[in-house]
Coordinates of N, CA and C in Angstrom, one line a residue:
M1 N -165.5 -48.2 -184.2 CA -165.8 -46.9 -183.6 C -164.5 -46.1 -183.3
F2 N -163.4 -46.7 -183.0 CA -162.2 -46.0 -182.6 C -161.2 -46.2 -183.7
S3 N -161.6 -46.1 -185.0 CA -160.7 -46.3 -186.1 C -159.7 -45.2 -186.2
L4 N -158.5 -45.5 -186.7 CA -157.4 -44.5 -186.9 C -157.3 -44.2 -188.4
D5 N -158.2 -44.8 -189.2 CA -158.1 -44.5 -190.7 C -158.8 -43.2 -191.0
H6 N -158.1 -42.4 -191.7 CA -158.7 -41.0 -192.0 C -160.0 -41.0 -192.7
K7 N -160.2 -42.0 -193.6 CA -161.5 -42.1 -194.3 C -162.7 -42.4 -193.4
V8 N -162.4 -43.3 -192.5 CA -163.4 -43.7 -191.5 C -163.7 -42.5 -190.6
I9 N -162.7 -41.8 -190.1 CA -162.9 -40.7 -189.3 C -163.7 -39.6 -190.0
G10 N -163.4 -39.4 -191.3 CA -164.2 -38.4 -192.1 C -165.6 -38.8 -192.2
E11 N -165.9 -40.1 -192.4 CA -167.3 -40.6 -192.4 C -168.0 -40.4 -191.1
Q12 N -167.2 -40.6 -190.0 CA -167.8 -40.4 -188.7 C -168.2 -38.9 -188.5
Y13 N -167.4 -38.0 -189.0 CA -167.7 -36.6 -188.9 C -169.0 -36.3 -189.7
Y14 N -169.1 -36.9 -190.9 CA -170.2 -36.7 -191.8 C -171.5 -37.2 -191.1
L15 N -171.4 -38.3 -190.4 CA -172.5 -38.9 -189.7 C -173.0 -38.0 -188.5
L16 N -172.0 -37.5 -187.8 CA -172.3 -36.6 -186.7 C -173.0 -35.3 -187.3
A17 N -172.5 -34.8 -188.4 CA -173.1 -33.6 -189.0 C -174.5 -33.9 -189.5
L18 N -174.7 -35.1 -189.9 CA -176.1 -35.5 -190.4 C -177.1 -35.5 -189.3
V19 N -176.6 -36.1 -188.2 CA -177.5 -36.1 -187.0 C -177.8 -34.7 -186.5
A20 N -176.7 -33.8 -186.5 CA -176.9 -32.4 -186.1 C -177.8 -31.7 -187.0
V21 N -177.7 -31.9 -188.3 CA -178.5 -31.1 -189.2 C -180.0 -31.5 -189.1
Y22 N -180.3 -32.8 -188.8 CA -181.7 -33.1 -188.6 C -182.3 -32.5 -187.3
I23 N -181.5 -32.4 -186.2 CA -181.9 -31.7 -185.0 C -182.1 -30.3 -185.3
G24 N -181.1 -29.6 -186.0 CA -181.3 -28.2 -186.3 C -182.5 -28.0 -187.2
L25 N -182.8 -28.9 -188.1 CA -183.9 -28.8 -189.0 C -185.2 -28.8 -188.3
V26 N -185.4 -29.7 -187.3 CA -186.6 -29.8 -186.5 C -186.8 -28.5 -185.7
L27 N -185.7 -28.0 -185.1 CA -185.9 -26.7 -184.4 C -186.3 -25.6 -185.3
S28 N -185.8 -25.6 -186.5 CA -186.2 -24.5 -187.5 C -187.6 -24.7 -187.9
W29 N -188.1 -25.9 -188.1 CA -189.5 -26.2 -188.4 C -190.4 -25.6 -187.3
I30 N -190.1 -25.9 -186.0 CA -190.9 -25.4 -184.9 C -190.9 -23.9 -184.9
M31 N -189.8 -23.2 -185.2 CA -189.8 -21.7 -185.2 C -190.6 -21.2 -186.3
R32 N -190.5 -21.9 -187.5 CA -191.3 -21.3 -188.6 C -192.8 -21.6 -188.5
I33 N -193.2 -22.7 -187.9 CA -194.6 -22.9 -187.6 C -195.1 -21.8 -186.7
H34 N -194.3 -21.5 -185.7 CA -194.7 -20.4 -184.8 C -194.8 -19.0 -185.5
L35 N -193.9 -18.8 -186.4 CA -193.9 -17.5 -187.1 C -195.1 -17.4 -188.0
A36 N -195.5 -18.5 -188.6 CA -196.7 -18.5 -189.5 C -198.0 -18.5 -188.7
W37 N -198.1 -19.2 -187.6 CA -199.3 -19.3 -186.8 C -198.9 -19.1 -185.3
P38 N -198.7 -17.9 -184.9 CA -198.2 -17.6 -183.5 C -199.0 -18.2 -182.4
S39 N -200.3 -18.4 -182.6 CA -201.1 -18.9 -181.4 C -201.4 -20.4 -181.6
A40 N -200.8 -21.0 -182.6 CA -201.1 -22.4 -182.9 C -200.4 -23.3 -181.9
A41 N -201.1 -24.4 -181.4 CA -200.5 -25.3 -180.5 C -199.8 -26.4 -181.3
I42 N -198.6 -26.7 -181.0 CA -197.9 -27.8 -181.7 C -198.0 -29.0 -180.8
P43 N -198.6 -30.0 -181.4 CA -198.9 -31.2 -180.5 C -197.6 -31.9 -179.9
G44 N -197.6 -32.2 -178.7 CA -196.5 -32.8 -178.0 C -195.4 -31.9 -177.5
L45 N -195.5 -30.6 -177.9 CA -194.4 -29.7 -177.6 C -194.3 -29.5 -176.1
Q46 N -195.5 -29.5 -175.5 CA -195.6 -29.2 -174.0 C -194.9 -30.4 -173.2
L47 N -194.8 -31.5 -173.8 CA -194.2 -32.7 -173.2 C -192.6 -32.5 -173.1
L48 N -192.1 -31.8 -174.1 CA -190.6 -31.5 -174.2 C -190.3 -30.3 -173.4
F49 N -191.1 -29.3 -173.5 CA -190.8 -28.0 -172.8 C -192.1 -27.6 -172.0
K50 N -192.1 -28.1 -170.7 CA -193.3 -27.9 -169.9 C -193.5 -26.4 -169.6
N51 N -192.4 -25.7 -169.3 CA -192.5 -24.3 -169.0 C -192.5 -23.3 -170.2
G52 N -191.8 -23.8 -171.2 CA -191.7 -22.9 -172.4 C -192.9 -23.0 -173.4
A53 N -193.7 -24.1 -173.3 CA -194.7 -24.3 -174.3 C -196.0 -24.8 -173.6
P54 N -196.6 -24.0 -172.8 CA -197.8 -24.4 -172.1 C -199.0 -24.6 -173.1
G55 N -199.5 -25.8 -173.2 CA -200.6 -26.2 -174.1 C -200.0 -26.3 -175.5
G56 N -198.7 -26.4 -175.7 CA -198.1 -26.6 -177.0 C -197.8 -25.3 -177.7
V57 N -198.1 -24.1 -177.1 CA -197.9 -22.8 -177.8 C -196.6 -22.3 -177.3
L58 N -195.7 -21.9 -178.2 CA -194.4 -21.3 -177.8 C -194.5 -20.0 -177.1
T59 N -193.7 -19.9 -176.0 CA -193.5 -18.6 -175.4 C -192.4 -17.9 -176.1
P60 N -192.3 -16.5 -176.0 CA -191.2 -15.8 -176.6 C -189.8 -16.3 -176.1
E61 N -189.7 -16.6 -174.9 CA -188.4 -17.1 -174.3 C -188.0 -18.4 -175.0
L62 N -189.0 -19.4 -175.2 CA -188.7 -20.6 -175.8 C -188.3 -20.4 -177.2
Y63 N -188.9 -19.5 -177.9 CA -188.5 -19.2 -179.3 C -187.1 -18.8 -179.4
L64 N -186.6 -17.9 -178.5 CA -185.2 -17.5 -178.5 C -184.3 -18.6 -178.1
Q65 N -184.8 -19.5 -177.2 CA -183.9 -20.7 -176.9 C -183.7 -21.6 -178.1
L66 N -184.8 -21.8 -178.8 CA -184.7 -22.7 -180.0 C -183.9 -22.0 -181.1
M67 N -184.0 -20.7 -181.2 CA -183.2 -20.0 -182.2 C -181.7 -20.1 -181.8
T68 N -181.4 -20.0 -180.5 CA -180.0 -20.1 -180.0 C -179.4 -21.4 -180.3
M69 N -180.2 -22.5 -180.0 CA -179.6 -23.8 -180.3 C -179.6 -24.2 -181.7
H70 N -180.6 -23.7 -182.5 CA -180.5 -23.9 -184.0 C -179.3 -23.4 -184.5
G71 N -179.0 -22.1 -184.2 CA -177.8 -21.5 -184.8 C -176.5 -22.1 -184.3
T72 N -176.5 -22.5 -183.0 CA -175.3 -23.1 -182.5 C -175.0 -24.5 -183.2
I73 N -176.0 -25.3 -183.3 CA -175.9 -26.6 -183.9 C -175.5 -26.5 -185.4
M74 N -176.2 -25.6 -186.1 CA -175.9 -25.5 -187.5 C -174.5 -24.9 -187.8
V75 N -174.1 -23.9 -187.1 CA -172.8 -23.3 -187.3 C -171.7 -24.2 -186.9
F76 N -171.7 -24.7 -185.7 CA -170.6 -25.4 -185.1 C -170.6 -26.8 -185.6
F77 N -171.7 -27.5 -185.5 CA -171.7 -29.0 -185.7 C -172.2 -29.4 -187.1
V78 N -172.5 -28.5 -188.0 CA -172.9 -28.8 -189.3 C -171.9 -28.0 -190.3
L79 N -172.0 -26.7 -190.3 CA -171.3 -25.9 -191.3 C -169.8 -26.0 -191.0
T80 N -169.3 -26.2 -189.8 CA -167.9 -26.4 -189.6 C -167.5 -27.9 -189.6
T81 N -168.3 -28.7 -189.0 CA -167.9 -30.2 -188.9 C -167.9 -30.9 -190.2
A82 N -168.9 -30.7 -191.1 CA -169.0 -31.4 -192.3 C -167.9 -31.0 -193.3
P83 N -167.9 -29.7 -193.7 CA -166.9 -29.3 -194.8 C -165.5 -29.3 -194.3
F84 N -165.3 -28.8 -193.1 CA -163.9 -28.8 -192.6 C -163.4 -30.1 -192.1
A85 N -164.0 -30.7 -191.1 CA -163.5 -31.9 -190.5 C -163.8 -33.1 -191.3
G86 N -165.0 -33.2 -191.8 CA -165.4 -34.4 -192.6 C -164.7 -34.4 -194.0
F87 N -164.9 -33.4 -194.7 CA -164.3 -33.3 -196.1 C -162.8 -33.3 -196.0
G88 N -162.2 -32.6 -195.0 CA -160.8 -32.5 -194.9 C -160.1 -33.8 -194.5
N89 N -160.8 -34.5 -193.6 CA -160.2 -35.8 -193.1 C -160.2 -36.8 -194.2
Y90 N -161.3 -36.8 -195.0 CA -161.5 -37.9 -196.1 C -160.6 -37.6 -197.2
F91 N -160.5 -36.4 -197.7 CA -159.8 -36.1 -199.0 C -158.4 -35.5 -198.9
L92 N -158.1 -34.8 -197.8 CA -156.8 -34.1 -197.8 C -155.6 -35.1 -198.0
P93 N -155.5 -36.2 -197.2 CA -154.4 -37.1 -197.4 C -154.4 -37.6 -198.9
I94 N -155.6 -37.9 -199.5 CA -155.6 -38.4 -200.9 C -155.1 -37.3 -201.8
Q95 N -155.4 -36.1 -201.6 CA -155.0 -35.0 -202.5 C -153.5 -34.7 -202.4
V96 N -152.9 -34.9 -201.3 CA -151.5 -34.6 -201.2 C -150.6 -35.9 -201.3
G97 N -151.3 -37.0 -201.6 CA -150.6 -38.3 -201.8 C -150.0 -39.0 -200.6
A98 N -150.7 -38.7 -199.4 CA -150.2 -39.3 -198.2 C -151.1 -40.5 -197.9
E99 N -150.5 -41.5 -197.1 CA -151.3 -42.6 -196.8 C -152.3 -42.4 -195.7
D100 N -151.9 -41.5 -194.8 CA -152.8 -41.1 -193.7 C -152.4 -39.8 -193.1
M101 N -153.1 -39.4 -192.0 CA -152.6 -38.2 -191.3 C -151.4 -38.6 -190.5
P102 N -150.5 -37.6 -190.2 CA -149.3 -37.9 -189.4 C -149.6 -38.3 -187.9
F103 N -150.7 -37.9 -187.4 CA -151.0 -38.2 -186.0 C -152.4 -38.8 -185.9
P104 N -152.5 -40.1 -186.3 CA -153.9 -40.7 -186.4 C -154.6 -40.8 -185.0
H105 N -153.9 -40.9 -183.9 CA -154.5 -41.0 -182.6 C -155.1 -39.6 -182.3
L106 N -154.4 -38.5 -182.6 CA -154.9 -37.2 -182.4 C -156.2 -37.0 -183.3
N107 N -156.1 -37.6 -184.5 CA -157.2 -37.5 -185.5 C -158.4 -38.1 -184.9
M108 N -158.3 -39.3 -184.4 CA -159.4 -40.0 -183.8 C -159.9 -39.2 -182.6
M109 N -159.0 -38.7 -181.8 CA -159.4 -38.0 -180.6 C -160.2 -36.7 -180.9
S110 N -159.8 -36.1 -182.0 CA -160.5 -34.9 -182.4 C -162.0 -35.1 -182.7
F111 N -162.3 -36.3 -183.4 CA -163.7 -36.6 -183.6 C -164.4 -36.8 -182.3
W112 N -163.9 -37.6 -181.4 CA -164.6 -38.0 -180.1 C -164.7 -36.8 -179.2
V113 N -163.7 -35.8 -179.3 CA -163.9 -34.6 -178.5 C -165.0 -33.8 -179.1
T114 N -165.1 -33.7 -180.4 CA -166.2 -33.0 -181.0 C -167.5 -33.6 -180.7
F115 N -167.6 -35.0 -180.7 CA -168.8 -35.7 -180.3 C -169.2 -35.3 -178.9
V116 N -168.3 -35.3 -178.0 CA -168.6 -34.9 -176.6 C -169.2 -33.5 -176.5
A117 N -168.6 -32.6 -177.3 CA -169.0 -31.2 -177.3 C -170.5 -31.2 -177.8
F118 N -170.8 -32.0 -178.8 CA -172.2 -32.0 -179.3 C -173.2 -32.6 -178.3
M119 N -172.8 -33.6 -177.5 CA -173.6 -34.2 -176.5 C -173.8 -33.1 -175.4
V120 N -172.8 -32.4 -175.0 CA -173.0 -31.4 -174.0 C -174.0 -30.3 -174.4
A121 N -173.9 -29.9 -175.7 CA -174.8 -28.9 -176.2 C -176.2 -29.4 -176.2
V122 N -176.4 -30.7 -176.6 CA -177.8 -31.2 -176.6 C -178.3 -31.4 -175.2
S123 N -177.4 -31.7 -174.3 CA -177.9 -31.9 -172.9 C -178.5 -30.7 -172.3
S124 N -178.3 -29.5 -172.8 CA -178.9 -28.3 -172.3 C -180.4 -28.3 -172.5
F125 N -180.9 -29.1 -173.4 CA -182.4 -29.3 -173.5 C -183.0 -29.9 -172.3
F126 N -182.2 -30.7 -171.5 CA -182.8 -31.5 -170.5 C -182.5 -31.0 -169.1
V127 N -181.9 -29.8 -169.0 CA -181.8 -29.2 -167.7 C -183.1 -28.4 -167.3
P128 N -183.4 -28.1 -166.1 CA -184.8 -27.7 -165.7 C -185.2 -26.4 -166.5
Q129 N -184.3 -25.4 -166.7 CA -184.8 -24.2 -167.4 C -184.5 -24.3 -168.9
G130 N -183.9 -25.4 -169.4 CA -183.7 -25.5 -170.8 C -182.4 -24.8 -171.3
P131 N -182.3 -24.8 -172.6 CA -181.1 -24.2 -173.2 C -181.0 -22.6 -173.1
P132 N -179.9 -22.0 -173.4 CA -179.8 -20.5 -173.3 C -180.6 -19.8 -174.4
L133 N -180.9 -18.5 -174.1 CA -181.6 -17.7 -175.1 C -180.8 -16.5 -175.6
S134 N -179.5 -16.6 -175.4 CA -178.7 -15.4 -175.7 C -178.2 -15.4 -177.1
G135 N -178.7 -16.3 -178.0 CA -178.3 -16.3 -179.4 C -177.0 -17.2 -179.6
W136 N -176.7 -17.6 -180.8 CA -175.6 -18.5 -180.9 C -174.3 -17.9 -180.8
T137 N -174.3 -16.5 -180.8 CA -173.1 -15.8 -180.6 C -172.8 -15.5 -179.1
A138 N -173.9 -15.7 -178.3 CA -173.8 -15.5 -176.8 C -173.1 -14.2 -176.4
Y139 N -173.6 -13.1 -176.9 CA -173.0 -11.8 -176.6 C -173.4 -11.4 -175.2
A140 N -172.4 -10.8 -174.5 CA -172.7 -10.1 -173.2 C -173.4 -8.8 -173.5
P141 N -174.2 -8.3 -172.6 CA -174.4 -8.7 -171.2 C -175.4 -9.8 -171.0
L142 N -176.2 -10.1 -172.1 CA -177.3 -11.1 -171.9 C -176.8 -12.4 -171.4
S143 N -175.7 -12.9 -172.0 CA -175.1 -14.2 -171.7 C -174.4 -14.1 -170.3
A144 N -174.1 -13.0 -169.8 CA -173.3 -12.8 -168.6 C -174.1 -12.6 -167.3
L145 N -175.4 -12.3 -167.5 CA -176.2 -11.9 -166.3 C -176.6 -13.0 -165.4
G146 N -176.6 -14.2 -166.0 CA -177.0 -15.4 -165.2 C -178.5 -15.6 -165.3
Q147 N -179.1 -16.3 -164.3 CA -180.5 -16.8 -164.3 C -181.5 -15.6 -164.4
V148 N -181.1 -14.4 -163.9 CA -182.0 -13.3 -163.9 C -182.3 -12.8 -165.3
A149 N -181.4 -13.2 -166.3 CA -181.7 -12.7 -167.7 C -182.8 -13.5 -168.4
G150 N -183.2 -14.6 -167.8 CA -184.2 -15.4 -168.5 C -184.0 -16.9 -168.3
P151 N -184.9 -17.7 -168.7 CA -184.8 -19.2 -168.6 C -183.6 -19.7 -169.4
G152 N -182.9 -20.6 -168.9 CA -181.7 -21.1 -169.6 C -180.4 -20.4 -169.5
Q153 N -180.5 -19.1 -168.8 CA -179.3 -18.4 -168.7 C -178.4 -18.8 -167.5
G154 N -178.8 -19.8 -166.8 CA -178.0 -20.3 -165.8 C -177.3 -21.6 -166.2
T155 N -177.8 -22.7 -165.9 CA -177.1 -24.0 -166.3 C -177.0 -24.2 -167.8
G156 N -178.1 -23.8 -168.5 CA -178.1 -23.9 -170.0 C -177.0 -23.1 -170.6
Q157 N -176.7 -21.9 -170.1 CA -175.7 -21.0 -170.7 C -174.3 -21.6 -170.4
V158 N -174.2 -22.1 -169.1 CA -172.9 -22.8 -168.8 C -172.6 -24.0 -169.7
L159 N -173.6 -24.8 -169.9 CA -173.4 -26.0 -170.8 C -173.1 -25.5 -172.2
W160 N -173.7 -24.5 -172.7 CA -173.4 -23.9 -174.0 C -171.9 -23.5 -174.1
A161 N -171.5 -22.8 -173.1 CA -170.0 -22.3 -173.1 C -169.1 -23.5 -173.0
V162 N -169.4 -24.5 -172.2 CA -168.5 -25.7 -172.0 C -168.5 -26.4 -173.4
S163 N -169.6 -26.5 -174.0 CA -169.7 -27.2 -175.3 C -168.8 -26.6 -176.4
V164 N -168.9 -25.2 -176.5 CA -168.1 -24.5 -177.4 C -166.6 -24.6 -177.1
A165 N -166.3 -24.6 -175.8 CA -164.9 -24.8 -175.5 C -164.3 -26.1 -175.9
I166 N -165.1 -27.2 -175.6 CA -164.7 -28.5 -175.9 C -164.6 -28.6 -177.5
F167 N -165.6 -28.1 -178.2 CA -165.6 -28.1 -179.6 C -164.3 -27.5 -180.2
C168 N -163.8 -26.3 -179.6 CA -162.7 -25.7 -180.1 C -161.4 -26.6 -179.9
V169 N -161.4 -27.3 -178.7 CA -160.3 -28.2 -178.5 C -160.2 -29.3 -179.6
G170 N -161.4 -29.9 -179.9 CA -161.5 -30.9 -180.9 C -161.0 -30.4 -182.3
Q171 N -161.5 -29.2 -182.6 CA -161.1 -28.7 -183.9 C -159.6 -28.3 -184.0
L172 N -159.1 -27.9 -182.9 CA -157.6 -27.6 -182.8 C -156.8 -28.8 -183.1
L173 N -157.2 -30.0 -182.5 CA -156.5 -31.2 -182.7 C -156.6 -31.6 -184.2
G174 N -157.8 -31.4 -184.8 CA -157.9 -31.7 -186.3 C -157.1 -30.8 -187.1
A175 N -157.0 -29.5 -186.8 CA -156.3 -28.5 -187.5 C -154.8 -28.8 -187.5
L176 N -154.2 -29.2 -186.4 CA -152.8 -29.6 -186.2 C -152.5 -30.7 -187.2
N177 N -153.4 -31.7 -187.3 CA -153.2 -32.8 -188.3 C -153.2 -32.3 -189.7
F178 N -154.2 -31.4 -190.0 CA -154.3 -30.9 -191.4 C -153.0 -30.1 -191.8
I179 N -152.5 -29.3 -190.9 CA -151.3 -28.5 -191.2 C -150.1 -29.5 -191.4
S180 N -150.0 -30.4 -190.4 CA -148.9 -31.4 -190.5 C -148.9 -32.2 -191.8
T181 N -150.1 -32.6 -192.1 CA -150.3 -33.4 -193.4 C -149.9 -32.6 -194.6
T182 N -150.3 -31.4 -194.7 CA -150.0 -30.6 -195.8 C -148.5 -30.3 -195.9
L183 N -147.9 -30.0 -194.8 CA -146.5 -29.6 -194.9 C -145.5 -30.7 -194.9
D184 N -145.8 -31.8 -194.2 CA -144.8 -32.9 -194.1 C -145.1 -34.2 -194.8
M185 N -146.3 -34.4 -195.2 CA -146.7 -35.7 -195.7 C -147.0 -35.7 -197.2
R186 N -146.9 -34.5 -197.8 CA -147.2 -34.5 -199.3 C -146.0 -35.1 -200.1
C187 N -146.4 -35.6 -201.2 CA -145.4 -36.3 -202.1 C -144.4 -35.2 -202.6
K188 N -143.2 -35.6 -202.7 CA -142.2 -34.7 -203.2 C -142.3 -34.6 -204.7
R189 N -142.0 -33.3 -205.1 CA -142.0 -33.1 -206.5 C -140.7 -33.4 -207.2
H190 N -140.8 -34.2 -208.2 CA -139.5 -34.7 -208.9 C -139.3 -33.8 -210.1
E191 N -138.1 -33.2 -210.1 CA -137.8 -32.3 -211.2 C -137.3 -33.2 -212.4
P192 N -137.6 -32.9 -213.6 CA -137.1 -33.7 -214.7 C -135.6 -33.7 -214.9
D193 N -135.1 -34.8 -215.2 CA -133.6 -34.9 -215.4 C -133.2 -34.4 -216.8
A194 N -132.4 -33.4 -216.8 CA -131.9 -32.7 -218.1 C -131.2 -33.7 -218.9
A195 N -130.4 -34.6 -218.3 CA -129.7 -35.6 -219.1 C -130.6 -36.5 -219.9
A196 N -131.8 -36.9 -219.3 CA -132.7 -37.7 -220.1 C -133.2 -37.0 -221.3
F197 N -133.4 -35.7 -221.2 CA -133.9 -35.0 -222.4 C -132.8 -34.9 -223.5
V198 N -131.5 -34.8 -223.0 CA -130.4 -34.7 -224.0 C -130.3 -36.1 -224.7
G199 N -130.5 -37.2 -223.9 CA -130.4 -38.5 -224.5 C -131.5 -38.8 -225.5
M200 N -132.7 -38.1 -225.3 CA -133.7 -38.3 -226.2 C -133.7 -37.3 -227.5
G201 N -132.6 -36.5 -227.4 CA -132.5 -35.6 -228.6 C -133.4 -34.4 -228.5
L202 N -134.1 -34.2 -227.3 CA -135.0 -33.1 -227.2 C -134.3 -31.8 -227.0
V203 N -133.1 -31.8 -226.3 CA -132.3 -30.6 -226.1 C -130.8 -31.0 -226.4
S204 N -130.1 -30.0 -226.8 CA -128.6 -30.2 -227.1 C -127.8 -29.9 -225.9

């Protein structure tokens, strides 16, 4: 779990992105079912969202909450985590001829900080008013008005902001490793020796 090997950390990032993409996929299915059949009841949805889905039918506020979390999860924890952190951790040292990242402990920490950010984001589903409805960009003034702006704009919005802040810290740690690996750990280029070519009769 706490491996310092860059390949293992890359695989951990891919696994986290895989879990995130399935959660985002389920949220998008619920939204698309509602778009196709607005008055249809989705079985069991009222158990997850008592206030947002009475009888299993989505309210407009819950639709916006699902859209916000779908966008947040897919952009931050899939489209950023998988290609940047997962692909970069696994392949960058191999491409530059390095044995590993220069700061393996920071590399390990970057994954676990990102994992904590993901858990904080998902925890917004379990607070009384649910996740925020301000969109994955969380533009003001909607994201800044607090609970009066709608369900989820209190604790849910705070959890969203904390999650993004923690995520940025994790990605910063990873980026420092990527830059250091590229600049300091790559194999040195060996210039051909002119005397060897003279000895072979290739040049005079």
